[in-house]
Short mmCIF file of C-alpha atoms in Angstrom, two decimals:
data_model
loop_
_atom_site.label_atom_id
_atom_site.label_comp_id
_atom_site.label_asym_id
_atom_site.label_seq_id
_atom_site.Cartn_x
_atom_site.Cartn_y
_atom_site.Cartn_z
CA MET A 1 -6.28 2.87 -0.85
CA ASN A 2 -2.79 1.50 -0.31
CA ILE A 3 -0.57 4.19 0.94
CA GLU A 4 3.48 4.04 1.73
CA ARG A 5 3.41 3.03 5.32
CA HIS A 6 5.12 5.71 7.08
CA LYS A 7 2.32 8.21 5.17
CA ILE A 8 -0.70 6.73 6.16
CA ASN A 9 -1.86 9.44 8.88
CA GLU A 10 -0.65 12.62 7.11
CA THR A 11 -2.32 11.23 4.06
CA ALA A 12 -5.72 10.63 5.74
CA GLU A 13 -5.31 14.01 6.97
CA LEU A 14 -4.93 15.91 3.23
CA LEU A 15 -7.70 13.66 2.24
CA ASN A 16 -9.81 14.95 4.71
CA ASP A 17 -9.08 18.16 3.82
CA MET A 18 -10.74 17.95 0.55
CA THR A 19 -14.07 19.31 0.14
CA GLU A 20 -15.58 16.43 -2.15
CA ILE A 21 -14.06 13.81 0.56
CA SER A 22 -16.79 13.51 3.71
CA GLU A 23 -15.00 10.53 5.10
CA VAL A 24 -11.40 8.78 5.56
CA PHE A 25 -11.45 5.69 7.35
CA SER A 26 -8.01 4.06 8.44
CA VAL A 27 -8.93 0.32 7.84
CA SER A 28 -7.28 -3.18 8.76
CA GLY A 29 -6.48 -5.65 6.00
CA ARG A 30 -6.07 -5.38 2.44
CA TYR A 31 -6.11 -1.64 2.29
CA ASP A 32 -4.96 1.23 4.66
CA LEU A 33 -7.39 3.89 3.99
CA ILE A 34 -11.17 4.19 2.69
CA ALA A 35 -12.15 7.54 1.25
CA ILE A 36 -16.15 8.22 0.72
CA VAL A 37 -16.53 10.90 -2.15
CA ARG A 38 -19.62 12.74 -2.39
CA VAL A 39 -19.91 14.66 -5.78
CA GLN A 40 -22.89 15.67 -7.62
CA ASN A 41 -21.46 14.60 -11.21
CA ILE A 42 -18.94 12.66 -12.90
CA ASP A 43 -17.05 16.07 -13.67
CA ASP A 44 -16.58 16.36 -10.25
CA LEU A 45 -15.25 12.91 -9.28
CA SER A 46 -13.08 13.40 -12.43
CA ALA A 47 -11.87 16.72 -11.07
CA LEU A 48 -11.05 14.74 -7.61
CA VAL A 49 -9.01 12.23 -8.97
CA THR A 50 -6.92 14.25 -12.14
CA ASN A 51 -6.54 17.70 -10.18
CA HIS A 52 -5.97 16.31 -6.27
CA LEU A 53 -5.71 12.61 -5.67
CA LEU A 54 -2.95 12.53 -8.53
CA LYS A 55 -0.74 15.04 -6.52
CA LEU A 56 -0.39 12.68 -3.76
CA ASP A 57 2.48 10.62 -4.43
CA SER A 58 1.82 8.59 -1.12
CA ILE A 59 -0.99 6.92 -2.73
CA GLU A 60 0.02 3.98 -4.40
CA LYS A 61 -2.89 2.04 -5.51
CA THR A 62 -6.76 2.63 -5.59
CA ASP A 63 -9.95 0.60 -5.94
CA THR A 64 -12.89 2.91 -6.96
CA LEU A 65 -16.27 1.44 -6.29
CA LEU A 66 -19.49 3.80 -7.65
CA ALA A 67 -22.68 3.62 -5.17
CA TYR A 68 -25.80 3.83 -7.43
CA LYS A 69 -28.38 2.70 -4.59
CA THR A 70 -28.03 3.36 -0.93
CA TYR A 71 -30.16 0.91 1.71
CA SER A 72 -29.78 2.71 5.02
CA LYS A 73 -32.12 3.12 7.70
CA HIS A 74 -30.94 6.94 8.39
CA ASP A 75 -31.60 9.91 6.15
CA LEU A 76 -28.58 10.16 4.19
CA ASP A 77 -29.53 12.95 2.46
CA ALA A 78 -30.31 15.07 5.34
CA MET A 79 -27.06 13.52 7.03
CA PHE A 80 -24.66 14.55 3.97
CA SER A 81 -26.72 17.49 2.73
CA ILE A 82 -24.87 20.72 1.71
CA GLY A 83 -27.33 23.10 1.98
CA GLN A 84 -29.28 22.83 -1.56
#
């Protein structure tokens, strides 16, 4: 995400408070923030984007990447389980 420079920390905290967002990273380079979103289905993603992210005027631009397969040495299902 590209964020208004003077609102990066505030926006990161607002994103971190959203239940669908599991992590927010402040990064160097082309982007200001990276948010990891974990949702059960596309409708949940749509609701996040249209009902929550759209309300944050400080977000200037986003690029969305969808993960369809995970390669990890960690048990990500256990790490990010929400009690199912």
